[in-house]
Short mmCIF file of C-alpha atoms in Angstrom, two decimals:
data_model
loop_
_atom_site.label_atom_id
_atom_site.label_comp_id
_atom_site.label_asym_id
_atom_site.label_seq_id
_atom_site.Cartn_x
_atom_site.Cartn_y
_atom_site.Cartn_z
CA MET A 1 -30.81 239.37 -202.78
CA THR A 2 -34.31 239.53 -204.31
CA ILE A 3 -36.06 242.83 -204.62
CA THR A 4 -38.93 242.93 -202.11
CA ARG A 5 -42.45 244.28 -202.49
CA ALA A 6 -41.65 247.00 -199.93
CA GLU A 7 -38.70 248.12 -202.06
CA VAL A 8 -40.92 248.38 -205.15
CA CYS A 9 -43.38 250.41 -203.04
CA ALA A 10 -40.56 252.67 -201.83
CA VAL A 11 -39.62 253.50 -205.41
CA ALA A 12 -43.29 254.07 -206.32
CA CYS A 13 -43.58 256.43 -203.34
CA ALA A 14 -40.43 258.27 -204.43
CA GLU A 15 -41.89 258.70 -207.92
CA ILE A 16 -44.93 260.45 -206.39
CA PHE A 17 -42.59 263.44 -206.01
CA ALA A 18 -41.12 263.37 -209.54
CA GLY A 19 -41.02 266.96 -210.79
CA ALA A 20 -42.30 268.36 -207.48
CA GLY A 21 -39.50 270.93 -207.22
CA GLU A 22 -39.02 273.15 -204.16
CA ILE A 23 -42.05 272.25 -202.08
CA MET A 24 -42.70 270.59 -198.72
CA ALA A 25 -43.06 266.82 -199.01
CA SER A 26 -45.29 265.54 -196.19
CA PRO A 27 -45.29 261.74 -196.08
CA MET A 28 -47.40 260.35 -193.21
CA SER A 29 -46.02 256.82 -192.76
CA PRO A 30 -42.59 255.14 -192.57
CA LEU A 31 -42.69 253.77 -196.13
CA THR A 32 -43.86 257.03 -197.68
CA THR A 33 -41.17 258.82 -195.66
CA LEU A 34 -38.64 256.40 -197.14
CA GLY A 35 -40.01 257.25 -200.59
CA ALA A 36 -39.78 261.01 -200.07
CA ARG A 37 -36.21 260.74 -198.76
CA LEU A 38 -35.27 258.50 -201.67
CA ALA A 39 -36.65 261.11 -204.08
CA LYS A 40 -34.65 263.82 -202.34
CA LEU A 41 -31.42 261.81 -202.58
CA THR A 42 -31.96 261.01 -206.27
CA THR A 43 -34.00 263.25 -208.59
CA GLU A 44 -35.63 265.84 -206.27
CA PRO A 45 -32.89 267.49 -204.20
CA ASP A 46 -34.91 270.69 -203.64
CA LEU A 47 -37.71 269.00 -201.65
CA LEU A 48 -38.23 270.26 -198.10
CA LEU A 49 -38.55 267.45 -195.55
CA SER A 50 -39.48 267.88 -191.91
CA ASP A 51 -38.81 265.69 -188.88
CA GLY A 52 -42.59 265.24 -188.56
CA GLU A 53 -42.63 267.63 -185.63
CA ALA A 54 -41.34 271.16 -186.20
CA ARG A 55 -37.93 271.16 -187.90
CA PHE A 56 -36.86 271.16 -191.55
CA PHE A 57 -33.97 268.76 -192.19
CA ALA A 58 -30.93 270.19 -193.99
CA GLU A 59 -29.74 266.66 -194.70
CA THR A 60 -31.59 263.42 -195.35
CA PRO A 61 -31.34 260.99 -192.44
CA ALA A 62 -32.25 257.32 -192.16
CA LEU A 63 -35.73 256.48 -190.89
CA GLY A 64 -35.99 257.24 -187.19
CA ARG A 65 -32.74 259.22 -187.14
CA SER A 66 -32.21 262.95 -186.80
CA ALA A 67 -30.08 265.24 -188.96
CA PRO A 68 -28.82 268.83 -189.05
CA ILE A 69 -31.70 271.22 -189.62
CA GLU A 70 -32.27 274.17 -191.93
CA GLY A 71 -35.47 275.70 -190.58
CA TRP A 72 -38.50 275.82 -188.31
CA ILE A 73 -41.94 274.50 -189.24
CA PRO A 74 -44.24 274.42 -186.18
CA PHE A 75 -47.84 273.29 -186.79
CA ARG A 76 -49.19 276.82 -187.25
CA LYS A 77 -46.70 277.38 -190.08
CA VAL A 78 -47.69 274.09 -191.70
CA PHE A 79 -51.19 275.54 -192.16
CA GLU A 80 -49.62 278.54 -193.92
CA VAL A 81 -47.77 276.14 -196.23
CA VAL A 82 -51.01 274.24 -196.89
CA ALA A 83 -52.82 277.44 -197.87
CA SER A 84 -49.86 278.48 -200.06
CA GLY A 85 -50.14 275.26 -202.05
CA ARG A 86 -46.40 274.55 -201.87
CA ARG A 87 -46.83 271.05 -200.50
CA HIS A 88 -47.51 267.47 -201.55
CA VAL A 89 -48.94 265.26 -198.82
CA VAL A 90 -49.12 261.46 -198.86
CA MET A 91 -51.84 260.44 -196.44
CA GLY A 92 -53.17 257.06 -195.39
CA ALA A 93 -56.80 256.12 -195.88
CA ASN A 94 -59.22 253.93 -193.95
CA GLN A 95 -61.46 254.12 -197.03
CA ILE A 96 -61.03 255.46 -200.55
CA ASP A 97 -63.54 255.39 -203.42
CA ARG A 98 -63.24 255.47 -207.22
CA TYR A 99 -63.32 259.30 -207.32
CA GLY A 100 -60.66 259.63 -204.63
CA ASN A 101 -62.92 260.52 -201.73
CA GLN A 102 -61.00 259.44 -198.63
CA ASN A 103 -61.98 258.71 -195.05
CA LEU A 104 -59.74 258.72 -191.99
CA SER A 105 -62.35 260.20 -189.63
CA ALA A 106 -64.76 257.48 -188.45
CA PHE A 107 -67.04 254.70 -189.71
CA GLY A 108 -70.82 255.05 -189.57
CA ALA A 109 -73.01 258.10 -189.00
CA LEU A 110 -71.47 261.54 -188.51
CA GLN A 111 -72.96 262.19 -185.05
CA GLN A 112 -72.93 258.58 -183.85
CA PRO A 113 -70.22 256.55 -185.57
CA THR A 114 -69.75 252.82 -185.16
CA ARG A 115 -65.97 253.22 -184.96
CA GLN A 116 -64.07 256.41 -184.13
CA MET A 117 -60.71 257.20 -185.72
CA PHE A 118 -58.91 260.60 -185.87
CA GLY A 119 -61.60 262.91 -187.18
CA VAL A 120 -60.92 264.64 -190.48
CA ARG A 121 -57.51 266.03 -189.41
CA GLY A 122 -55.94 268.13 -192.19
CA ALA A 123 -57.48 266.08 -195.01
CA PRO A 124 -60.10 268.64 -196.18
CA GLY A 125 -57.54 271.44 -196.32
CA ASN A 126 -54.84 269.30 -197.89
CA THR A 127 -57.00 267.98 -200.70
CA VAL A 128 -58.50 271.34 -201.65
CA ASN A 129 -55.20 273.27 -201.50
CA HIS A 130 -52.37 271.17 -202.95
CA ALA A 131 -51.28 267.90 -204.47
CA THR A 132 -52.38 264.91 -202.43
CA SER A 133 -51.48 261.25 -202.83
CA TYR A 134 -52.43 258.19 -200.83
CA PHE A 135 -50.57 255.13 -199.66
CA VAL A 136 -52.45 251.94 -198.77
CA PRO A 137 -50.19 249.18 -197.40
CA LYS A 138 -52.92 246.51 -197.51
CA HIS A 139 -55.05 246.86 -200.64
CA SER A 140 -58.48 245.36 -199.85
CA THR A 141 -62.19 245.75 -200.56
CA ARG A 142 -62.50 247.23 -197.05
CA VAL A 143 -60.28 250.15 -198.05
CA PHE A 144 -61.19 250.52 -201.74
CA VAL A 145 -64.95 250.89 -201.22
CA GLU A 146 -67.93 251.85 -203.35
CA LYS A 147 -68.69 254.79 -201.05
CA VAL A 148 -66.74 256.19 -198.10
CA ASP A 149 -68.63 256.69 -194.83
CA ILE A 150 -67.24 260.19 -194.17
CA VAL A 151 -65.53 262.39 -196.76
CA SER A 152 -62.42 263.80 -195.07
CA GLY A 153 -60.27 263.95 -198.24
CA VAL A 154 -62.14 265.49 -201.18
CA GLY A 155 -62.66 263.39 -204.32
CA TYR A 156 -63.11 264.53 -207.92
CA ASP A 157 -66.91 264.15 -207.90
CA LYS A 158 -67.12 266.73 -205.09
CA VAL A 159 -65.35 269.42 -207.09
CA ASP A 160 -67.68 272.24 -208.22
CA PRO A 161 -66.34 273.30 -211.64
CA ALA A 162 -68.27 276.61 -211.37
CA ASN A 163 -66.37 277.55 -208.19
CA PRO A 164 -62.70 278.49 -208.77
CA ALA A 165 -62.03 277.90 -205.05
CA TYR A 166 -61.58 274.24 -206.07
CA ARG A 167 -58.95 274.97 -208.74
CA PHE A 168 -56.02 273.69 -206.70
CA HIS A 169 -57.56 270.25 -206.06
CA HIS A 170 -55.28 267.53 -207.43
CA LEU A 171 -55.11 263.88 -206.40
CA HIS A 172 -51.85 262.67 -207.87
CA ARG A 173 -51.25 258.99 -207.08
CA VAL A 174 -52.49 256.11 -205.01
CA VAL A 175 -49.75 253.62 -204.22
CA SER A 176 -50.72 250.33 -202.62
CA ASN A 177 -48.93 247.05 -201.91
CA LEU A 178 -50.39 245.85 -205.22
CA GLY A 179 -49.75 248.69 -207.63
CA VAL A 180 -49.65 252.34 -208.63
CA PHE A 181 -52.85 254.20 -209.55
CA ASP A 182 -54.02 257.69 -210.52
CA PHE A 183 -57.39 259.32 -211.26
CA GLU A 184 -57.05 259.57 -215.03
CA GLY A 185 -59.84 257.03 -215.68
CA PRO A 186 -63.17 258.19 -217.21
CA ASP A 187 -64.61 261.14 -215.17
CA HIS A 188 -61.49 261.20 -212.98
CA THR A 189 -61.91 257.68 -211.65
CA LEU A 190 -59.19 255.38 -210.37
CA ARG A 191 -56.91 254.05 -213.09
CA ALA A 192 -54.12 251.50 -212.86
CA ARG A 193 -50.71 252.85 -213.93
CA SER A 194 -48.72 249.73 -213.05
CA LEU A 195 -48.96 246.56 -211.00
CA HIS A 196 -46.07 245.42 -208.85
CA PRO A 197 -44.09 242.40 -210.07
CA GLY A 198 -46.01 239.20 -209.25
CA VAL A 199 -49.38 240.97 -208.89
CA THR A 200 -52.14 240.02 -211.34
CA ALA A 201 -55.04 242.14 -212.57
CA ASP A 202 -57.39 239.54 -211.06
CA GLU A 203 -55.78 239.96 -207.66
CA VAL A 204 -56.30 243.73 -207.76
CA ALA A 205 -59.89 243.36 -209.00
CA GLU A 206 -60.70 240.87 -206.22
CA ASN A 207 -59.41 243.32 -203.64
CA THR A 208 -61.23 246.39 -204.93
CA SER A 209 -65.00 247.05 -204.57
CA PHE A 210 -65.28 248.91 -207.90
CA ASP A 211 -63.91 248.61 -211.43
CA ILE A 212 -60.49 250.14 -211.98
CA ALA A 213 -59.80 251.67 -215.39
CA GLY A 214 -56.90 250.30 -217.42
CA LEU A 215 -56.38 247.33 -215.13
CA ALA A 216 -55.96 244.72 -217.89
CA GLU A 217 -53.40 246.85 -219.76
CA ALA A 218 -51.36 248.00 -216.76
CA PRO A 219 -47.64 247.33 -217.14
CA GLU A 220 -45.37 246.09 -214.39
CA SER A 221 -44.14 248.62 -211.81
CA ARG A 222 -40.56 249.73 -212.27
CA LEU A 223 -37.91 247.94 -210.24
CA PRO A 224 -35.46 249.95 -208.14
CA THR A 225 -32.14 250.80 -209.78
CA ASP A 226 -28.93 249.57 -208.14
CA GLU A 227 -28.40 253.05 -206.71
CA GLU A 228 -31.93 253.20 -205.32
CA LEU A 229 -31.48 249.77 -203.74
CA ARG A 230 -28.23 250.89 -202.14
CA LEU A 231 -29.90 254.02 -200.74
CA ILE A 232 -32.91 252.06 -199.44
CA ARG A 233 -30.96 249.18 -197.91
CA GLU A 234 -27.77 250.83 -196.71
CA VAL A 235 -28.53 254.50 -196.17
CA LEU A 236 -32.21 255.19 -195.48
CA ASP A 237 -33.65 251.99 -194.01
CA PRO A 238 -30.90 249.61 -192.86
CA LYS A 239 -33.26 248.17 -190.20
CA SER A 240 -35.91 247.26 -192.82
CA VAL A 241 -38.69 249.20 -191.16
CA ARG A 242 -40.32 249.04 -194.61
CA ASP A 243 -41.03 245.32 -194.29
CA ARG A 244 -43.26 245.94 -191.27
CA GLU A 245 -45.54 248.22 -193.30
CA VAL A 246 -45.51 246.08 -196.47
CA PRO A 247 -44.67 242.43 -195.79
CA GLN A 248 -43.19 240.44 -198.69
CA MET B 1 -48.88 295.20 -161.51
CA ARG B 2 -51.45 292.64 -160.46
CA ASP B 3 -50.42 289.39 -158.86
CA LYS B 4 -52.54 286.87 -160.78
CA ARG B 5 -51.42 283.72 -159.00
CA MET B 6 -54.26 281.34 -158.25
CA SER B 7 -54.74 277.69 -157.30
CA LEU B 8 -56.11 275.10 -159.70
CA ASP B 9 -59.34 275.02 -157.72
CA ASP B 10 -59.55 278.85 -157.75
CA VAL B 11 -59.57 278.68 -161.56
CA VAL B 12 -62.30 276.06 -161.61
CA GLY B 13 -64.24 278.28 -159.18
CA GLU B 14 -64.41 280.89 -161.92
CA LEU B 15 -65.74 278.46 -164.53
CA ARG B 16 -69.43 277.60 -164.93
CA SER B 17 -71.41 274.74 -166.40
CA GLY B 18 -72.45 275.36 -169.99
CA MET B 19 -69.35 277.43 -170.84
CA THR B 20 -67.46 277.22 -174.11
CA ILE B 21 -63.89 276.37 -173.15
CA GLY B 22 -60.85 276.32 -175.41
CA ILE B 23 -58.07 273.95 -174.38
CA GLY B 24 -54.53 274.66 -175.64
CA GLY B 25 -51.76 272.28 -176.62
CA TRP B 26 -52.10 269.77 -179.44
CA GLY B 27 -53.07 266.07 -179.29
CA SER B 28 -50.95 264.64 -176.50
CA ARG B 29 -48.63 267.66 -176.36
CA ARG B 30 -48.49 270.33 -173.63
CA LYS B 31 -52.11 269.96 -172.62
CA PRO B 32 -53.24 271.80 -169.44
CA LEU B 33 -54.17 268.50 -167.81
CA ALA B 34 -53.81 269.69 -164.20
CA LEU B 35 -56.59 272.20 -165.00
CA VAL B 36 -58.59 269.45 -166.71
CA ARG B 37 -58.14 267.23 -163.64
CA ALA B 38 -59.40 270.12 -161.49
CA ILE B 39 -62.54 270.33 -163.67
CA LEU B 40 -63.01 266.56 -163.19
CA ARG B 41 -62.99 267.12 -159.40
CA SER B 42 -65.70 269.79 -159.71
CA ASP B 43 -69.39 269.58 -160.55
CA ILE B 44 -68.92 271.71 -163.69
CA THR B 45 -70.55 270.02 -166.68
CA ASP B 46 -72.42 270.61 -169.97
CA LEU B 47 -69.28 272.06 -171.54
CA THR B 48 -68.66 273.01 -175.14
CA VAL B 49 -64.99 272.28 -175.81
CA VAL B 50 -62.81 273.74 -178.59
CA THR B 51 -59.56 271.84 -179.05
CA TYR B 52 -56.90 270.11 -181.08
CA GLY B 53 -57.99 267.12 -179.08
CA GLY B 54 -56.04 264.58 -177.09
CA PRO B 55 -56.52 263.06 -173.64
CA ASP B 56 -57.90 266.43 -172.45
CA LEU B 57 -61.09 265.78 -174.36
CA GLY B 58 -60.94 262.08 -173.45
CA LEU B 59 -60.78 262.77 -169.71
CA LEU B 60 -63.64 265.28 -169.90
CA CYS B 61 -65.71 262.73 -171.86
CA SER B 62 -64.92 260.04 -169.25
CA ALA B 63 -66.75 262.15 -166.69
CA GLY B 64 -69.66 263.03 -168.99
CA LYS B 65 -68.78 266.73 -168.89
CA VAL B 66 -68.89 267.45 -172.63
CA ARG B 67 -72.08 268.39 -174.46
CA LYS B 68 -70.54 269.64 -177.68
CA ALA B 69 -67.04 269.51 -179.16
CA TYR B 70 -65.33 271.57 -181.85
CA TYR B 71 -62.08 269.93 -182.98
CA GLY B 72 -59.74 269.34 -185.91
CA PHE B 73 -58.76 265.87 -184.71
CA VAL B 74 -58.49 263.80 -181.57
CA SER B 75 -55.26 261.84 -181.17
CA LEU B 76 -53.01 260.44 -178.48
CA ASP B 77 -50.07 260.88 -180.92
CA SER B 78 -48.68 257.41 -180.14
CA PRO B 79 -50.23 253.92 -180.34
CA PRO B 80 -53.12 253.20 -180.08
CA PHE B 81 -53.65 256.79 -181.31
CA TYR B 82 -57.44 256.91 -180.89
CA ASP B 83 -58.58 258.23 -177.50
CA PRO B 84 -60.79 255.57 -175.88
CA TRP B 85 -63.13 257.92 -173.97
CA PHE B 86 -63.71 260.23 -176.90
CA ALA B 87 -64.45 257.12 -178.99
CA LYS B 88 -66.96 255.88 -176.39
CA ALA B 89 -68.72 259.24 -176.21
CA ARG B 90 -68.95 259.32 -180.00
CA THR B 91 -70.16 255.76 -180.57
CA ALA B 92 -72.73 256.24 -177.79
CA GLY B 93 -73.89 259.48 -179.43
CA GLU B 94 -73.33 261.35 -176.15
CA ILE B 95 -71.74 264.46 -177.67
CA VAL B 96 -72.66 266.75 -180.55
CA VAL B 97 -69.60 267.34 -182.70
CA ARG B 98 -68.56 270.14 -185.01
CA GLU B 99 -65.63 268.30 -186.55
CA MET B 100 -63.54 270.44 -188.90
CA ASP B 101 -60.28 270.64 -190.79
CA GLU B 102 -57.28 271.38 -188.55
CA GLY B 103 -56.68 274.67 -190.35
CA MET B 104 -60.28 275.73 -189.67
CA VAL B 105 -59.64 275.64 -185.91
CA LYS B 106 -56.75 278.10 -186.31
CA CYS B 107 -58.89 280.23 -188.64
CA GLY B 108 -61.85 280.31 -186.22
CA LEU B 109 -59.60 281.31 -183.30
CA GLU B 110 -58.00 284.03 -185.45
CA ALA B 111 -61.45 285.40 -186.33
CA ALA B 112 -62.37 285.52 -182.63
CA ALA B 113 -59.01 287.09 -181.80
CA ALA B 114 -59.64 289.88 -184.32
CA ARG B 115 -63.29 290.25 -183.21
CA LEU B 116 -64.48 289.32 -186.69
CA PRO B 117 -67.66 287.29 -187.30
CA PHE B 118 -65.89 284.97 -189.76
CA LEU B 119 -62.82 284.52 -191.93
CA PRO B 120 -62.86 282.94 -195.39
CA ILE B 121 -60.97 279.67 -195.85
CA ARG B 122 -60.70 277.09 -198.60
CA ALA B 123 -60.44 274.07 -196.27
CA GLY B 124 -63.73 272.29 -195.74
CA LEU B 125 -65.12 272.76 -199.26
CA GLY B 126 -66.31 269.51 -200.84
CA SER B 127 -65.78 267.49 -197.65
CA ASP B 128 -68.27 266.25 -195.05
CA VAL B 129 -67.26 269.08 -192.69
CA PRO B 130 -70.35 271.20 -193.56
CA ASN B 131 -72.51 268.13 -192.86
CA PHE B 132 -70.92 267.74 -189.42
CA TRP B 133 -71.97 271.36 -188.73
CA GLU B 134 -75.66 270.75 -189.48
CA GLY B 135 -76.34 274.21 -190.91
CA GLU B 136 -74.03 276.13 -188.55
CA LEU B 137 -71.33 276.48 -191.22
CA LYS B 138 -72.00 278.78 -194.19
CA THR B 139 -70.12 279.83 -197.29
CA VAL B 140 -69.24 283.34 -198.42
CA ALA B 141 -68.93 284.61 -202.00
CA SER B 142 -66.00 286.86 -202.85
CA PRO B 143 -67.01 290.38 -203.95
CA TYR B 144 -63.85 290.44 -206.11
CA GLY B 145 -64.39 287.36 -208.25
CA ASP B 146 -66.17 284.05 -208.59
CA GLU B 147 -64.80 282.18 -205.61
CA THR B 148 -67.13 280.88 -202.93
CA LEU B 149 -65.33 279.91 -199.75
CA ILE B 150 -66.12 278.52 -196.32
CA ALA B 151 -67.04 281.36 -193.92
CA MET B 152 -65.35 280.02 -190.82
CA PRO B 153 -67.23 281.49 -187.85
CA ALA B 154 -65.30 283.01 -184.96
CA LEU B 155 -64.63 280.44 -182.25
CA ASN B 156 -65.39 282.80 -179.37
CA LEU B 157 -64.52 281.25 -176.04
CA ASP B 158 -65.83 281.95 -172.55
CA ALA B 159 -62.55 280.66 -171.16
CA ALA B 160 -59.17 279.39 -172.36
CA LEU B 161 -56.98 276.91 -170.50
CA VAL B 162 -53.32 276.64 -171.54
CA HIS B 163 -50.11 275.23 -170.06
CA LEU B 164 -46.68 276.76 -170.71
CA ASN B 165 -43.21 276.04 -169.38
CA LEU B 166 -42.30 279.27 -167.65
CA GLY B 167 -44.19 282.37 -166.54
CA ASP B 168 -44.28 285.24 -164.08
CA LYS B 169 -47.06 286.08 -161.62
CA HIS B 170 -48.48 288.71 -163.98
CA GLY B 171 -49.15 286.42 -166.93
CA ASN B 172 -46.07 286.84 -169.08
CA ALA B 173 -45.15 283.35 -170.21
CA ALA B 174 -42.93 281.35 -172.54
CA TYR B 175 -42.74 277.95 -174.17
CA THR B 176 -39.32 276.28 -174.13
CA GLY B 177 -39.94 273.44 -176.56
CA ILE B 178 -39.95 273.51 -180.35
CA ASP B 179 -43.59 274.50 -180.95
CA PRO B 180 -45.84 277.20 -179.48
CA TYR B 181 -48.89 275.29 -180.77
CA PHE B 182 -51.83 277.77 -180.70
CA ASP B 183 -51.93 278.79 -177.04
CA ASP B 184 -51.72 282.52 -177.76
CA LEU B 185 -54.68 282.26 -180.14
CA TYR B 186 -56.79 280.46 -177.52
CA CYS B 187 -56.06 283.30 -175.08
CA LEU B 188 -56.81 285.97 -177.69
CA ALA B 189 -60.16 284.28 -178.47
CA ALA B 190 -61.33 284.00 -174.85
CA GLU B 191 -63.07 286.21 -172.27
CA ARG B 192 -61.24 284.61 -169.33
CA ARG B 193 -57.73 283.23 -169.77
CA TYR B 194 -56.12 280.77 -167.36
CA LEU B 195 -52.49 279.75 -167.61
CA SER B 196 -50.71 276.99 -165.76
CA VAL B 197 -46.92 276.87 -165.87
CA GLU B 198 -44.22 274.47 -164.78
CA ARG B 199 -42.57 277.26 -162.79
CA VAL B 200 -43.47 280.80 -161.78
CA VAL B 201 -40.33 282.97 -161.78
CA GLU B 202 -39.61 286.68 -161.51
CA THR B 203 -40.10 288.59 -164.76
CA GLU B 204 -36.37 289.27 -164.98
CA GLU B 205 -35.56 285.56 -164.79
CA LEU B 206 -38.27 284.73 -167.35
CA VAL B 207 -36.91 287.11 -169.98
CA LYS B 208 -33.33 286.01 -169.35
CA SER B 209 -34.27 282.34 -169.71
CA VAL B 210 -35.70 282.38 -173.22
CA PRO B 211 -35.30 284.30 -176.47
CA PRO B 212 -37.90 287.09 -176.82
CA GLN B 213 -39.64 285.16 -179.62
CA ALA B 214 -40.54 282.43 -177.10
CA LEU B 215 -42.49 284.90 -174.90
CA LEU B 216 -45.81 283.75 -176.31
CA LEU B 217 -48.15 285.38 -173.77
CA ASN B 218 -48.16 288.88 -172.35
CA ARG B 219 -50.13 290.31 -169.41
CA MET B 220 -53.06 291.41 -171.59
CA LEU B 221 -53.75 287.79 -172.49
CA VAL B 222 -53.89 286.23 -169.02
CA ASP B 223 -56.28 286.53 -166.06
CA GLY B 224 -54.94 283.81 -163.82
CA VAL B 225 -51.59 282.06 -163.34
CA VAL B 226 -51.25 278.68 -161.64
CA GLU B 227 -47.93 277.14 -160.73
CA ALA B 228 -48.44 273.48 -161.66
CA PRO B 229 -45.22 271.46 -161.98
CA GLY B 230 -46.05 268.39 -164.05
CA GLY B 231 -49.22 270.18 -165.05
CA ALA B 232 -49.17 268.79 -168.59
CA HIS B 233 -48.56 265.18 -167.46
CA PHE B 234 -49.08 262.68 -169.13
CA THR B 235 -48.69 264.74 -172.29
CA LEU B 236 -45.29 266.17 -173.19
CA ALA B 237 -44.09 269.57 -172.04
CA ALA B 238 -40.79 269.96 -173.85
CA ASP B 239 -38.16 270.99 -172.70
CA ASP B 240 -39.36 270.08 -169.21
CA TYR B 241 -40.42 266.50 -169.90
CA GLY B 242 -41.47 264.14 -172.67
CA ARG B 243 -44.75 262.26 -172.92
CA ASP B 244 -45.22 259.59 -170.24
CA GLU B 245 -45.92 256.87 -172.79
CA LYS B 246 -46.28 254.12 -170.19
CA PHE B 247 -48.82 256.10 -168.21
CA GLN B 248 -50.73 257.09 -171.35
CA LYS B 249 -50.97 253.37 -172.22
CA HIS B 250 -52.18 252.72 -168.67
CA TYR B 251 -54.90 255.37 -169.20
CA VAL B 252 -55.95 253.64 -172.43
CA GLU B 253 -55.93 250.16 -170.88
CA SER B 254 -57.89 251.38 -167.86
CA ALA B 255 -60.69 252.65 -170.10
CA LYS B 256 -61.43 249.10 -171.26
CA THR B 257 -63.48 247.87 -168.28
CA PRO B 258 -65.60 249.67 -165.65
CA GLU B 259 -63.57 248.00 -162.89
CA ALA B 260 -60.20 249.13 -164.29
CA TRP B 261 -61.51 252.63 -164.85
CA GLN B 262 -62.89 252.89 -161.30
CA GLN B 263 -59.43 251.97 -160.04
CA PHE B 264 -57.85 254.60 -162.30
CA VAL B 265 -60.32 257.21 -161.01
CA ASP B 266 -59.72 256.28 -157.37
CA THR B 267 -55.94 256.39 -157.77
CA TYR B 268 -55.44 259.34 -160.10
CA LEU B 269 -58.56 261.46 -160.52
CA ALA B 270 -60.58 261.50 -157.30
CA VAL B 271 -57.54 262.98 -155.57
CA SER B 272 -55.76 266.34 -155.30
CA GLU B 273 -53.16 267.36 -157.88
CA ASP B 274 -50.38 266.70 -155.34
CA GLU B 275 -51.76 263.22 -154.72
CA TYR B 276 -51.99 262.67 -158.48
CA GLN B 277 -48.34 263.60 -158.94
CA ALA B 278 -47.33 261.32 -156.05
CA ALA B 279 -49.34 258.43 -157.51
CA VAL B 280 -47.73 259.02 -160.90
CA ARG B 281 -44.28 258.85 -159.30
CA ARG B 282 -45.23 255.52 -157.68
CA PHE B 283 -46.47 254.27 -161.06
CA ALA B 284 -43.12 255.18 -162.66
CA GLU B 285 -41.18 253.40 -159.89
CA GLU B 286 -43.30 250.27 -160.21
CA GLU B 287 -42.80 250.25 -163.99
CA GLN B 288 -39.00 250.32 -163.70
#
C-alpha cells in the first residue's frame, strides 16, 4: 500500500508538537487532530488533548470517537490556558503572508467586507501568547498572498521589539499539502523546510504569491515509519477521514 | 423573596431601542433564542449587541435591529459555519462592528463586572483589532515595567439575556451541560438581567438536581425569569437537547432568497413562541 499525501501531512502535523512537553495541543481540523494524536501516541505522551468541546481526554481515541476523560476545559478555561502560554494551536488560514500574518476573519474592508467568514476568533490572542502553527490543505496563491486583507493572526512584521508584551509570539510551522515551512527566512519570512514526496519547487513557487526562502534546497519530507502508519491507518483514522482534507 | 417570573413579552417590554444588550451562550450553543424571537416580534431596534455570536446575531440582523456589534466571532458551529444574515449585514455595511479576540470579550465583561474602566490584556496587540475599533480601543503602559498592553474597556451592558437549563422563580439557576459559557459574566456586566430557563422548579428541587458548582446564577444576578421550554432552539441546550441541525440548515437555506425568507418569517417568526414551537415540531415530523 503506497504512502499517501495525507499520511505525509499527518506525520508533518505530528512533528509540529515535537518537544512540546506538557501543554495543551489545540488542532483545529481533522488532519491536524490526527497529527496531534499521533504525536501523543509516539514521542509526546504528556500532551493534553481535548474533545474540542470541554473535556480533556485521558486516552487517545480515533478521529470522531470519544474516550475516558481526565479533566474539564470549558471555553472560559481555554482563555486562561491561552494567557498562560501553555498551549500550541494549529489554526487554518484563509490567507497567510510571508511574515505569517493570517486572516480567517473576512475579505475586503473592515467595516464592509466583500466576504464574511468567522471574524478574528481567538487568533489575535493565540498568536501573541503561545506557539502557533498553521495547516493549509490546499496550497494556492489565493491562500499564500502578498498581503492579507485582515490581520487576525499576528505576523512577525507586526511585532514591536521595544514592547516586551510581544515576547511570547512564536509562529512555529506551516504545513500544507505541498510541504513543511517555518519563518526562519530573512527577517522572519516563510522558509521551506521540506517538500512532500512528488512535489517540486516549481509547483510550490507557482502556488505561492511571494518568494519562499530555501525553496530550491528543501529536502523531501520524512515518510511515516511503519509504526506511525499502523497508528494512522489502524488506530487513529481507520475511516480515512484524512483523505477528505488532503486528497492524494 | 420576590417572584421574578415574567413572560417573554414582559421582558421585551422592559427593553428599549438603542440599548446595549449582551446575549449569552456561545455560537450555536445555549442561545436565549426565545428572547431573541420576542425582540423580533417587537418594534425595538437600533441595538448594540455584545456576543459570542451565532444565529442570535443573525436573526437580529435579519430584522435590521442591529446598529453596532461587539463580538469575538460569529459562527453556526456546524456547516456552513458562517451565519448568512450577519454576512449580509456586513457586506452591505449595515452594521458598525467592534470585532475583537474571543478572550477580549471575556476580559471586557470581567471589567464591567468588577466596575473597572478597563483591564489589561495581551490579545489584540499587532492584529487588526485596534483598526476595527476606530480609535475606541487604547493601550495602557505598565507602571512596573516596559510592557504596553491593550486596555480592554469594560463592556457595560444595559441588559443581559441568557438561557439556562433549570432555575427557580427567584433567579437561582443552573446549567446541566458541560460548559457554563459566560452567562454569569453577562449578568454581572448588566443593569437589567433576564433569564429564560427550560424549567422553573422550586429552589429545593433545583439544588437537589445539580452539583453546587453548576448553580451559575444567584438571585443578585437576575431581574426576570421566564419559563421557556425549547427556549434555546435551534441551538443546543445540553443536557436538555442537542442542536437542531436540520432546522439550522433550513434557516440558512431560507436566507438565500427573499421569497424563502418571507416564508420562514411567516411560519416561524411572525408568530408567538408557542406557535414557533408547534411549527418546529411539524418541521421535525416532516423531516423524518
